[in-house]
């Protein structure tokens, strides 16, 4: 059984804050690409007490002030945090937050899905001796998503920003800093492992690589142990609550679903992610698998695509339907959509590395030119990219156990039904929830409880979806996935 919290509540649920003093509560924050979510849970049982949400602005370059405003709004939507004893932040990985001597933001953050640093990634790769050298030294081959490539882009294009930069951190580090009232700049090994200048194997920063990219060596956040505290919050939002180290959103999701070694988490959010909890670090020179660390002291080999839930959003928009109808249409068409394939590179792609690619529909005939076929091809194309990712984890020798499906896209019935057919394995779907925020909350509960492992929260309901594998769908996808036009 999965350690998934049982109860759920709607946005803005305001359960009375009348808990007795012997029932501590914790809050978890998910500051992801599209929105901020806050959950408040009972620290001992994991019972969900309240949840709040607020939207982030669109765009791949964002002033961190927007994340703070959304956090304030989401906290208000969750009925406030006055009663909370500990709090931790999970957030989108990789974004580059540059701070000056006074702790002020130097320029808007370049997010994980900002592709402008693709050439910087290529240049840095060559400078260290090729992809294998980066895989060996920091666990991951560089792509435009990794923080270090953004720092190189800034160094090349905005030397004045470099000159003003005293510290560099990540989105979750910055939010934790704000919650600490500006007192502590900390991070954790999970999020640090996505920078390109922290080695999961050595458990240490590689300041030489940072200097190589940025031409300077700014201060970096202290990397805290998984259950260490960053001290009390000094923010009016959560004054006095103990702060956890926080982590990247994918590490938090693994913690939130209680993933054990071998458990695969497939997340269909803005990004499409396939990750697996591993006892050993990976060093994939092909670059498909990023060799990240997790939030518990283990590792989280991961593949990430740029195109996931928004592919469903755009298909629904194109067809002029809502998500429920898109799903119904997809399930009404035959497996393989009569040969129609959607290659979902709508924002270019990171895995495989196709930064300049565009999406494509292959196999249009009179018979396949129907909304149902397009809907089916959309869901199957999205899942085929993730199935390729799962194969890459297997190829790295990762132990593969259960497959757990989460993220906004998992709310689509068609995704849930077709995932086991395309992935070729049963898929466990926990009830819809905010698993990144839950993981952050669980880290906060661990900070309170101490010990070697996060508290075992009550198990939640989940449903296992099974289906006969449809290898033909993947074979057809493999035939056409590279036949895409570049951006005009
Ligand atoms: N029922 C649904 N079917 C398909 N997609 C959905 C559904 N509900 C929400 N989404 C999509 O999920 C995405 C948000 O997922 P989420 O995991 O919260 O993303 P992120 O964490 O990257 O901000 C949005 O693109 C949204 O449109
Ligand atoms: O870049 C990665 C992982 O390497 C992304 O997974 C980001 O962490 C953003 O996540 P979502 O907003 O899609 O959850």
Short mmCIF file of C-alpha atoms and ligand atoms in Angstrom, two decimals:
data_model
loop_
_atom_site.label_atom_id
_atom_site.label_comp_id
_atom_site.label_asym_id
_atom_site.label_seq_id
_atom_site.Cartn_x
_atom_site.Cartn_y
_atom_site.Cartn_z
CA UNK A 1 0.00 0.00 0.00
CA UNK A 2 1.07 3.52 -0.64
CA UNK A 3 1.54 5.95 2.19
CA UNK A 4 -0.98 8.35 0.68
CA UNK A 5 -2.91 10.62 3.03
CA UNK A 6 -6.59 9.59 3.13
CA UNK A 7 -8.71 12.63 3.37
CA UNK A 8 -9.12 15.41 0.89
CA UNK A 9 -10.61 18.86 1.08
CA UNK A 10 -11.54 21.46 -1.48
CA UNK A 11 -9.85 24.79 -2.14
CA UNK A 12 -10.30 27.20 0.67
CA UNK A 13 -11.59 24.57 3.07
CA UNK A 14 -11.54 26.21 6.46
CA UNK A 15 -11.82 23.51 9.06
CA UNK A 16 -11.95 25.08 12.50
CA UNK A 17 -8.52 25.66 14.06
CA UNK A 18 -9.60 24.20 17.37
CA UNK A 19 -7.05 21.39 17.60
CA UNK A 20 -5.73 20.78 21.06
CA UNK A 21 -2.10 21.64 21.83
CA UNK A 22 -1.07 17.99 21.78
CA UNK A 23 -1.94 17.66 18.08
CA UNK A 24 0.73 19.62 16.22
CA UNK A 25 0.00 20.67 12.65
CA UNK A 26 2.29 21.22 9.70
CA UNK A 27 2.05 23.07 6.40
CA UNK A 28 3.48 22.13 3.03
CA UNK A 29 3.84 24.50 0.11
CA UNK A 30 4.05 23.62 -3.58
CA UNK A 31 5.29 26.63 -5.55
CA UNK A 32 5.17 24.98 -8.98
CA UNK A 33 5.22 26.44 -12.46
CA UNK A 34 1.55 27.30 -12.84
CA UNK A 35 0.41 27.82 -9.27
CA UNK A 36 1.04 27.80 -5.55
CA UNK A 37 -0.71 25.29 -3.31
CA UNK A 38 -0.70 25.10 0.47
CA UNK A 39 -1.85 22.14 2.55
CA UNK A 40 -2.22 22.04 6.32
CA UNK A 41 -2.11 18.58 7.88
CA UNK A 42 -2.09 16.94 11.27
CA UNK A 43 1.60 16.25 11.92
CA UNK A 44 0.98 12.89 13.56
CA UNK A 45 -1.65 11.28 11.33
CA UNK A 46 -1.31 13.27 8.13
CA UNK A 47 -5.03 14.10 8.18
CA UNK A 48 -5.75 16.91 5.73
CA UNK A 49 -7.13 19.94 7.53
CA UNK A 50 -7.07 22.74 4.97
CA UNK A 51 -5.85 23.57 1.47
CA UNK A 52 -5.43 26.79 -0.49
CA UNK A 53 -4.37 27.70 -4.01
CA UNK A 54 -3.34 30.73 -6.08
CA UNK A 55 -2.16 31.15 -9.64
CA UNK A 56 1.30 32.08 -10.90
CA UNK A 57 1.78 34.29 -13.95
CA UNK A 58 2.55 32.70 -17.32
CA UNK A 59 6.00 32.93 -18.82
CA UNK A 60 9.42 31.37 -18.43
CA UNK A 61 11.05 34.43 -16.83
CA UNK A 62 9.35 35.41 -13.60
CA UNK A 63 10.01 37.95 -10.86
CA UNK A 64 10.10 35.87 -7.62
CA UNK A 65 7.89 38.55 -6.03
CA UNK A 66 5.00 36.87 -7.90
CA UNK A 67 5.69 33.60 -6.09
CA UNK A 68 5.56 35.38 -2.76
CA UNK A 69 2.29 37.14 -3.62
CA UNK A 70 0.78 33.81 -4.73
CA UNK A 71 2.00 32.18 -1.51
CA UNK A 72 0.31 34.89 0.55
CA UNK A 73 -2.88 34.41 -1.43
CA UNK A 74 -2.77 30.60 -1.16
CA UNK A 75 -2.12 30.82 2.60
CA UNK A 76 -5.12 33.14 2.98
CA UNK A 77 -7.19 30.71 0.86
CA UNK A 78 -6.12 27.95 3.27
CA UNK A 79 -7.38 29.93 6.25
CA UNK A 80 -3.94 31.14 7.41
CA UNK A 81 -1.05 29.38 9.12
CA UNK A 82 -1.31 30.81 12.65
CA UNK A 83 -1.78 27.34 14.16
CA UNK A 84 1.02 25.65 12.23
CA UNK A 85 4.04 24.25 14.11
CA UNK A 86 6.32 23.53 11.16
CA UNK A 87 6.38 24.37 7.49
CA UNK A 88 8.40 23.38 4.43
CA UNK A 89 8.46 24.48 0.80
CA UNK A 90 8.56 22.33 -2.33
CA UNK A 91 9.00 24.28 -5.56
CA UNK A 92 9.74 23.99 -9.26
CA UNK A 93 13.36 22.93 -9.72
CA UNK A 94 16.26 24.74 -11.37
CA UNK A 95 15.02 28.37 -11.60
CA UNK A 96 17.87 30.88 -11.19
CA UNK A 97 17.29 33.38 -8.38
CA UNK A 98 20.08 35.97 -8.14
CA UNK A 99 20.35 38.10 -4.98
CA UNK A 100 22.43 41.20 -4.30
CA UNK A 101 24.33 42.05 -1.07
CA UNK A 102 21.12 43.34 0.49
CA UNK A 103 19.24 40.14 -0.40
CA UNK A 104 17.22 41.88 -3.14
CA UNK A 105 16.44 40.06 -6.39
CA UNK A 106 18.84 41.16 -9.14
CA UNK A 107 16.73 40.14 -12.17
CA UNK A 108 13.71 37.93 -12.87
CA UNK A 109 14.37 34.21 -12.47
CA UNK A 110 14.87 32.11 -15.60
CA UNK A 111 12.68 29.06 -15.09
CA UNK A 112 13.40 25.39 -15.79
CA UNK A 113 11.40 25.63 -19.05
CA UNK A 114 13.20 28.69 -20.42
CA UNK A 115 15.13 27.42 -23.44
CA UNK A 116 17.41 30.39 -24.11
CA UNK A 117 20.38 28.70 -22.43
CA UNK A 118 20.45 25.72 -24.85
CA UNK A 119 23.64 27.03 -26.51
CA UNK A 120 25.21 27.73 -23.14
CA UNK A 121 24.49 24.09 -22.23
CA UNK A 122 26.29 22.93 -25.39
CA UNK A 123 29.26 25.22 -24.76
CA UNK A 124 29.68 24.18 -21.11
CA UNK A 125 29.34 20.54 -22.12
CA UNK A 126 32.21 20.87 -24.55
CA UNK A 127 34.36 22.84 -22.07
CA UNK A 128 34.32 20.01 -19.52
CA UNK A 129 35.06 17.32 -22.08
CA UNK A 130 31.63 16.23 -23.27
CA UNK A 131 28.35 14.88 -21.83
CA UNK A 132 30.03 11.95 -20.06
CA UNK A 133 32.19 14.31 -17.99
CA UNK A 134 29.13 16.15 -16.61
CA UNK A 135 27.28 12.89 -15.96
CA UNK A 136 30.30 11.61 -14.09
CA UNK A 137 30.93 14.76 -12.06
CA UNK A 138 27.45 16.08 -11.21
CA UNK A 139 25.20 13.16 -12.16
CA UNK A 140 23.47 14.92 -15.08
CA UNK A 141 24.29 15.91 -18.62
CA UNK A 142 23.56 19.60 -19.10
CA UNK A 143 20.37 20.74 -20.82
CA UNK A 144 18.90 24.24 -20.85
CA UNK A 145 16.81 23.48 -17.75
CA UNK A 146 19.74 23.16 -15.35
CA UNK A 147 20.59 26.23 -13.30
CA UNK A 148 24.24 26.34 -14.30
CA UNK A 149 23.35 26.90 -17.98
CA UNK A 150 21.17 29.86 -17.02
CA UNK A 151 24.05 31.34 -15.07
CA UNK A 152 26.29 31.02 -18.15
CA UNK A 153 23.63 32.74 -20.29
CA UNK A 154 23.40 35.59 -17.80
CA UNK A 155 27.20 35.89 -17.63
CA UNK A 156 27.35 36.16 -21.43
CA UNK A 157 24.46 38.55 -21.90
CA UNK A 158 24.27 40.57 -18.68
CA UNK A 159 27.68 41.07 -17.06
CA UNK A 160 26.10 43.87 -15.01
CA UNK A 161 23.81 41.30 -13.37
CA UNK A 162 26.81 39.13 -12.50
CA UNK A 163 28.55 42.13 -10.93
CA UNK A 164 25.53 42.79 -8.69
CA UNK A 165 25.07 39.15 -7.64
CA UNK A 166 26.14 38.14 -4.13
CA UNK A 167 24.18 34.88 -3.84
CA UNK A 168 22.48 32.41 -6.16
CA UNK A 169 19.64 30.17 -5.07
CA UNK A 170 16.60 28.24 -6.28
CA UNK A 171 12.87 29.04 -6.03
CA UNK A 172 12.30 26.94 -2.90
CA UNK A 173 15.44 28.35 -1.26
CA UNK A 174 14.22 31.89 -1.87
CA UNK A 175 10.75 31.25 -0.45
CA UNK A 176 12.30 29.61 2.63
CA UNK A 177 14.59 32.64 2.99
CA UNK A 178 11.56 34.93 2.89
CA UNK A 179 9.75 32.80 5.47
CA UNK A 180 12.81 33.03 7.72
CA UNK A 181 12.57 36.81 7.53
CA UNK A 182 15.77 36.93 5.46
CA UNK A 183 17.75 35.08 8.14
CA UNK A 184 18.69 31.73 6.54
CA UNK A 185 19.66 30.87 2.97
CA UNK A 186 19.33 27.08 2.92
CA UNK A 187 18.53 24.31 0.49
CA UNK A 188 18.48 20.51 0.47
CA UNK A 189 20.35 17.87 -1.47
CA UNK A 190 17.36 17.13 -3.72
CA UNK A 191 17.05 20.61 -5.18
CA UNK A 192 20.83 21.23 -5.05
CA UNK A 193 21.27 18.19 -7.32
CA UNK A 194 19.43 20.01 -10.13
CA UNK A 195 21.82 22.95 -10.28
CA UNK A 196 24.71 21.35 -12.19
CA UNK A 197 27.13 22.61 -9.53
CA UNK A 198 26.41 20.13 -6.72
CA UNK A 199 27.55 16.54 -6.87
CA UNK A 200 25.08 13.94 -5.53
CA UNK A 201 27.85 11.37 -5.20
CA UNK A 202 30.16 13.66 -3.24
CA UNK A 203 27.34 15.48 -1.45
CA UNK A 204 29.17 18.75 -2.05
CA UNK A 205 29.11 21.88 -4.17
CA UNK A 206 31.40 22.11 -7.17
CA UNK A 207 32.27 25.78 -6.93
CA UNK A 208 34.85 25.31 -9.67
CA UNK A 209 32.03 24.49 -12.11
CA UNK A 210 29.96 27.40 -10.86
CA UNK A 211 32.91 29.71 -11.48
CA UNK A 212 33.48 28.21 -14.91
CA UNK A 213 29.90 29.06 -15.87
CA UNK A 214 29.38 32.38 -14.11
CA UNK A 215 32.88 33.85 -13.99
CA UNK A 216 32.32 34.50 -10.28
CA UNK A 217 31.63 32.43 -7.17
CA UNK A 218 28.57 33.85 -5.41
CA UNK A 219 27.38 32.54 -2.03
CA UNK A 220 25.31 29.40 -2.19
CA UNK A 221 22.65 28.13 0.20
CA UNK A 222 23.73 25.82 3.00
CA UNK A 223 22.65 22.25 2.16
CA UNK A 224 20.69 20.95 5.15
CA UNK A 225 20.15 17.30 6.04
CA UNK A 226 16.68 15.92 5.15
CA UNK A 227 15.06 16.45 8.57
CA UNK A 228 17.13 19.42 9.72
CA UNK A 229 15.46 22.70 10.62
CA UNK A 230 16.34 26.09 9.21
CA UNK A 231 15.11 27.65 12.44
CA UNK A 232 11.86 29.46 13.20
CA UNK A 233 9.88 31.42 10.66
CA UNK A 234 10.04 35.16 11.22
CA UNK A 235 7.46 35.97 8.57
CA UNK A 236 4.06 37.30 9.65
CA UNK A 237 2.61 34.48 7.53
CA UNK A 238 3.89 31.74 9.84
CA UNK A 239 5.77 33.39 12.70
CA UNK A 240 7.45 30.92 15.06
CA UNK A 241 6.76 27.78 12.98
CA UNK A 242 9.87 25.65 12.46
CA UNK A 243 11.13 25.75 8.89
CA UNK A 244 12.21 22.60 7.07
CA UNK A 245 14.91 22.62 4.42
CA UNK A 246 12.28 22.25 1.69
CA UNK A 247 13.10 20.54 -1.61
CA UNK A 248 12.43 20.43 -5.35
CA UNK A 249 8.87 19.66 -6.40
CA UNK A 250 9.70 16.23 -7.80
CA UNK A 251 11.52 15.18 -4.64
CA UNK A 252 8.55 16.46 -2.62
CA UNK A 253 6.12 14.46 -4.79
CA UNK A 254 8.07 11.25 -4.09
CA UNK A 255 7.91 12.04 -0.36
CA UNK A 256 4.22 12.93 -0.65
CA UNK A 257 3.21 9.56 -2.11
CA UNK A 258 5.47 7.72 0.32
CA UNK A 259 7.59 6.29 -2.50
CA UNK A 260 9.97 3.53 -1.42
CA UNK A 261 13.04 2.26 -3.27
CA UNK A 262 11.89 1.09 -6.71
CA UNK A 263 8.65 3.08 -6.70
CA UNK A 264 8.29 5.09 -9.90
CA UNK A 265 6.44 8.40 -9.76
CA UNK A 266 4.99 9.58 -13.07
CA UNK A 267 3.90 13.20 -12.78
CA UNK A 268 1.88 14.97 -15.46
CA UNK A 269 2.09 18.62 -14.47
CA UNK A 270 3.52 21.45 -16.56
CA UNK A 271 6.45 19.08 -16.96
CA UNK A 272 6.16 15.36 -17.55
CA UNK A 273 8.33 13.50 -15.07
CA UNK A 274 9.24 9.85 -14.56
CA UNK A 275 11.40 9.37 -11.46
CA UNK A 276 12.34 6.43 -9.29
CA UNK A 277 13.65 6.23 -5.74
CA UNK A 278 17.06 4.57 -5.83
CA UNK A 279 19.70 3.56 -3.28
CA UNK A 280 22.46 4.42 -5.74
CA UNK A 281 23.25 7.49 -7.84
CA UNK A 282 23.08 7.34 -11.65
CA UNK A 283 25.44 8.87 -14.21
CA UNK A 284 23.73 8.53 -17.60
CA UNK A 285 26.08 9.88 -20.30
CA UNK A 286 23.23 9.84 -22.85
CA UNK A 287 21.62 12.62 -20.84
CA UNK A 288 18.15 11.05 -20.85
CA UNK A 289 18.25 10.33 -17.12
CA UNK A 290 19.15 13.17 -14.76
CA UNK A 291 21.01 11.83 -11.73
CA UNK A 292 19.25 13.79 -8.98
CA UNK A 293 19.17 13.18 -5.22
CA UNK A 294 15.93 12.79 -3.27
CA UNK A 295 14.66 14.41 -0.09
CA UNK A 296 15.38 11.46 2.22
CA UNK A 297 19.10 10.84 1.72
CA UNK A 298 18.66 8.54 -1.29
CA UNK A 299 18.65 9.29 -5.03
CA UNK A 300 15.99 10.17 -7.58
CA UNK A 301 17.03 9.35 -11.15
CA UNK A 302 14.55 11.27 -13.28
CA UNK A 303 13.56 12.05 -16.81
CA UNK A 304 11.68 15.26 -17.49
CA UNK A 305 9.81 16.42 -20.56
CA UNK A 306 8.80 20.00 -21.24
CA UNK A 307 5.41 19.03 -22.63
CA UNK A 308 2.83 17.40 -20.42
CA UNK A 309 -0.46 18.72 -18.98
CA UNK A 310 -0.36 21.73 -21.28
CA UNK A 311 -0.50 19.38 -24.27
CA UNK A 312 -3.88 18.26 -22.97
CA UNK A 313 -4.82 21.90 -22.36
CA UNK A 314 -3.93 22.89 -25.92
CA UNK A 315 -5.68 19.90 -27.50
CA UNK A 316 -8.83 20.78 -25.56
CA UNK A 317 -8.48 24.38 -26.74
CA UNK A 318 -7.96 23.33 -30.38
CA UNK A 319 -10.99 21.07 -30.28
CA UNK A 320 -13.07 23.63 -28.42
CA UNK A 321 -13.89 21.23 -25.56
CA UNK A 322 -13.19 20.97 -21.83
CA UNK A 323 -10.97 18.32 -20.22
CA UNK A 324 -13.85 15.96 -19.49
CA UNK A 325 -14.93 16.00 -23.14
CA UNK A 326 -11.33 15.63 -24.37
CA UNK A 327 -11.07 12.53 -22.22
CA UNK A 328 -14.40 11.15 -23.43
CA UNK A 329 -13.37 11.73 -27.06
CA UNK A 330 -10.00 10.04 -26.54
CA UNK A 331 -11.61 6.96 -25.03
CA UNK A 332 -14.09 6.76 -27.91
CA UNK A 333 -11.34 6.35 -30.55
CA UNK A 334 -9.45 3.10 -31.21
CA UNK A 335 -6.04 2.32 -29.69
CA UNK A 336 -3.37 3.84 -31.93
CA UNK A 337 -5.88 6.38 -33.31
CA UNK A 338 -5.92 4.63 -36.67
CA UNK A 339 -2.25 5.56 -37.16
CA UNK A 340 -2.61 9.22 -36.15
CA UNK A 341 0.30 10.29 -33.91
CA UNK A 342 0.74 13.52 -32.02
CA UNK A 343 4.37 14.40 -31.29
CA UNK A 344 3.96 16.76 -28.35
CA UNK A 345 7.01 19.04 -28.66
CA UNK A 346 4.89 22.20 -28.33
CA UNK A 347 7.57 24.04 -26.33
CA UNK A 348 10.56 22.38 -27.95
CA UNK A 349 11.70 19.38 -25.92
CA UNK A 350 14.25 18.57 -23.27
CA UNK A 351 14.00 14.76 -23.27
CA UNK A 352 14.92 13.92 -25.94
CA UNK A 353 16.98 17.09 -26.46
CA UNK A 354 15.05 18.97 -29.18
CA UNK A 355 15.06 22.58 -27.96
CA UNK A 356 14.02 23.97 -31.35
CA UNK A 357 11.45 21.35 -32.30
CA UNK A 358 7.74 22.00 -32.72
CA UNK A 359 4.86 19.57 -32.30
CA UNK A 360 3.42 17.54 -35.17
CA UNK A 361 0.41 15.47 -36.17
CA UNK A 362 1.38 12.55 -38.40
CA UNK A 363 -0.93 10.12 -40.17
CA UNK A 364 -3.83 12.37 -41.06
CA UNK A 365 -6.28 10.65 -43.40
CA UNK A 366 -9.93 11.26 -44.08
CA UNK A 367 -10.69 8.58 -41.50
CA UNK A 368 -8.44 9.97 -38.77
CA UNK A 369 -9.49 13.60 -39.23
CA UNK A 370 -11.91 13.52 -36.33
CA UNK A 371 -11.86 15.17 -32.90
CA UNK A 372 -11.88 11.71 -31.30
CA UNK A 373 -8.76 10.57 -33.17
CA UNK A 374 -6.95 13.83 -32.39
CA UNK A 375 -7.88 13.52 -28.71
CA UNK A 376 -6.68 9.92 -28.56
CA UNK A 377 -3.44 10.74 -30.39
CA UNK A 378 -2.84 13.58 -27.92
CA UNK A 379 -3.13 11.39 -24.84
CA UNK A 380 -1.16 8.55 -26.43
CA UNK A 381 1.60 10.88 -27.70
CA UNK A 382 2.03 12.41 -24.26
CA UNK A 383 2.19 8.96 -22.66
CA UNK A 384 4.62 7.62 -25.28
CA UNK A 385 7.16 10.30 -24.32
CA UNK A 386 6.85 9.21 -20.69
CA UNK A 387 7.10 5.52 -21.64
CA UNK A 388 10.39 6.31 -23.40
CA UNK A 389 11.50 7.86 -20.10
CA UNK A 390 10.58 4.77 -18.13
CA UNK A 391 12.63 2.68 -20.59
CA UNK A 392 15.59 4.98 -20.00
CA UNK A 393 15.36 4.38 -16.22
CA UNK A 394 15.28 0.62 -16.83
CA UNK A 395 18.33 0.97 -19.07
CA UNK A 396 20.18 2.70 -16.23
CA UNK A 397 19.68 -0.43 -14.16
CA UNK A 398 17.17 1.22 -11.82
CA UNK A 399 15.01 -1.20 -9.88
CA UNK A 400 11.43 -0.66 -11.03
CA UNK A 401 8.51 -1.54 -8.79
CA UNK A 402 5.13 0.16 -8.69
CA UNK A 403 4.24 3.01 -11.01
CA UNK A 404 2.32 5.82 -9.31
CA UNK A 405 0.59 8.51 -11.41
CA UNK A 406 0.13 12.06 -10.04
CA UNK A 407 -0.09 15.69 -11.22
CA UNK A 408 -2.90 17.75 -12.76
CA UNK A 409 -2.97 15.57 -15.90
CA UNK A 410 -3.78 12.51 -13.78
CA UNK A 411 -7.22 14.07 -13.26
CA UNK A 412 -7.99 13.04 -16.86
CA UNK A 413 -9.78 9.69 -17.03
CA UNK A 414 -8.29 9.00 -20.47
CA UNK A 415 -4.79 9.47 -19.06
CA UNK A 416 -5.51 7.09 -16.18
CA UNK A 417 -7.08 4.46 -18.45
CA UNK A 418 -4.49 4.62 -21.25
CA UNK A 419 -1.37 4.95 -19.06
CA UNK A 420 -1.09 1.22 -18.22
CA UNK A 421 -1.59 0.27 -21.88
CA UNK A 422 1.14 2.63 -23.14
CA UNK A 423 3.54 2.18 -20.20
CA UNK A 424 3.00 -1.59 -20.31
CA UNK A 425 2.62 -1.81 -16.52
CA UNK A 426 -0.17 -1.44 -13.97
CA UNK A 427 -0.49 2.13 -12.76
CA UNK A 428 -1.49 3.12 -9.23
CA UNK A 429 -3.47 6.36 -9.08
CA UNK A 430 -3.89 7.93 -5.65
CA UNK A 431 -7.00 10.01 -5.18
CA UNK A 432 -6.56 13.51 -6.66
CA UNK A 433 -4.47 15.64 -4.34
CA UNK A 434 -1.55 18.01 -3.95
CA UNK A 435 1.26 15.50 -3.56
CA UNK A 436 4.11 18.00 -3.83
CA UNK A 437 2.62 20.13 -1.05
CA UNK A 438 1.95 16.93 0.89
CA UNK A 439 5.59 15.90 0.57
CA UNK A 440 6.69 19.28 1.87
CA UNK A 441 4.23 18.92 4.77
CA UNK A 442 5.61 15.46 5.51
CA UNK A 443 9.12 16.90 5.59
CA UNK A 444 7.88 19.51 8.07
CA UNK A 445 6.38 16.73 10.21
CA UNK A 446 9.73 14.93 10.07
CA UNK A 447 11.45 18.07 11.32
CA UNK A 448 9.09 18.09 14.31
CA UNK A 449 9.29 14.36 15.03
CA UNK A 450 12.98 13.81 14.30
CA UNK A 451 14.23 10.27 13.65
CA UNK A 452 15.68 8.46 10.66
CA UNK A 453 12.58 8.42 8.48
CA UNK A 454 9.61 10.67 7.82
CA UNK A 455 6.54 9.92 9.93
CA UNK A 456 4.35 7.13 8.52
CA UNK A 457 1.10 8.90 7.74
CA UNK A 458 -2.16 7.04 7.33
CA UNK A 459 -2.59 5.26 4.01
CA UNK A 460 -4.94 6.73 1.48
CA UNK A 461 -7.23 5.30 -1.12
CA UNK A 462 -5.71 4.58 -4.47
CA UNK A 463 -6.92 2.77 -7.56
CA UNK A 464 -4.84 0.44 -9.70
CA UNK A 465 -5.43 0.69 -13.46
CA UNK A 466 -4.45 -2.29 -15.61
CA UNK A 467 -4.67 -2.81 -19.36
CA UNK A 468 -3.26 -5.01 -22.09
CA UNK A 469 -0.06 -3.34 -23.34
CA UNK A 470 -0.31 -1.64 -26.74
CA UNK A 471 3.27 -1.88 -28.06
CA UNK A 472 2.05 -0.97 -31.55
CA UNK A 473 1.21 2.52 -30.30
CA UNK A 474 4.78 3.03 -29.16
CA UNK A 475 6.26 1.54 -32.33
CA UNK A 476 4.25 3.92 -34.49
CA UNK A 477 5.27 6.84 -32.24
CA UNK A 478 8.94 5.82 -32.50
CA UNK A 479 8.66 5.88 -36.32
CA UNK A 480 7.64 9.54 -36.42
CA UNK A 481 8.83 11.26 -33.25
CA UNK A 482 11.88 12.79 -34.96
CA UNK A 483 9.94 14.03 -37.99
CA UNK A 484 9.26 17.48 -36.62
CA UNK A 485 9.78 20.95 -38.04
CA UNK A 486 11.94 23.45 -36.16
CA UNK A 487 10.60 26.73 -34.89
CA UNK A 488 10.06 29.32 -37.62
N1 LIG B 1 -9.13 17.08 -15.52
C1 LIG B 1 -7.97 17.43 -16.10
N2 LIG B 1 -7.57 16.83 -17.23
C2 LIG B 1 -6.40 17.16 -17.82
N3 LIG B 1 -5.58 18.13 -17.37
C3 LIG B 1 -5.93 18.78 -16.25
C4 LIG B 1 -7.13 18.47 -15.56
N4 LIG B 1 -7.20 19.28 -14.47
C5 LIG B 1 -6.09 20.05 -14.49
N5 LIG B 1 -5.33 19.77 -15.57
C6 LIG B 1 -4.08 20.44 -15.98
O1 LIG B 1 -3.04 20.16 -15.06
C7 LIG B 1 -2.10 21.24 -15.07
C8 LIG B 1 -1.74 21.62 -13.66
O2 LIG B 1 -1.14 20.51 -13.06
P1 LIG B 1 -0.13 20.69 -11.85
O3 LIG B 1 0.37 19.32 -11.52
O4 LIG B 1 -0.80 21.46 -10.78
O5 LIG B 1 1.00 21.58 -12.55
P2 LIG B 1 2.25 22.36 -11.94
O6 LIG B 1 2.57 21.61 -10.67
O7 LIG B 1 3.29 22.24 -12.97
O8 LIG B 1 1.86 23.78 -11.71
C9 LIG B 1 -2.74 22.38 -15.85
O9 LIG B 1 -2.13 22.47 -17.13
C10 LIG B 1 -4.19 21.96 -15.92
O10 LIG B 1 -4.87 22.48 -17.04
O1 LIG B 2 12.60 20.75 -14.44
C1 LIG B 2 11.93 19.93 -13.85
C2 LIG B 2 12.54 18.68 -13.32
O2 LIG B 2 13.89 18.54 -13.67
C3 LIG B 2 10.46 20.19 -13.66
O3 LIG B 2 9.80 19.04 -13.22
C4 LIG B 2 10.26 21.36 -12.72
O4 LIG B 2 10.61 20.95 -11.41
C5 LIG B 2 8.86 21.94 -12.81
O5 LIG B 2 7.88 21.06 -12.36
P1 LIG B 2 6.29 21.23 -12.49
O6 LIG B 2 5.92 22.65 -12.30
O7 LIG B 2 5.90 20.68 -13.82
O8 LIG B 2 5.76 20.36 -11.37
#
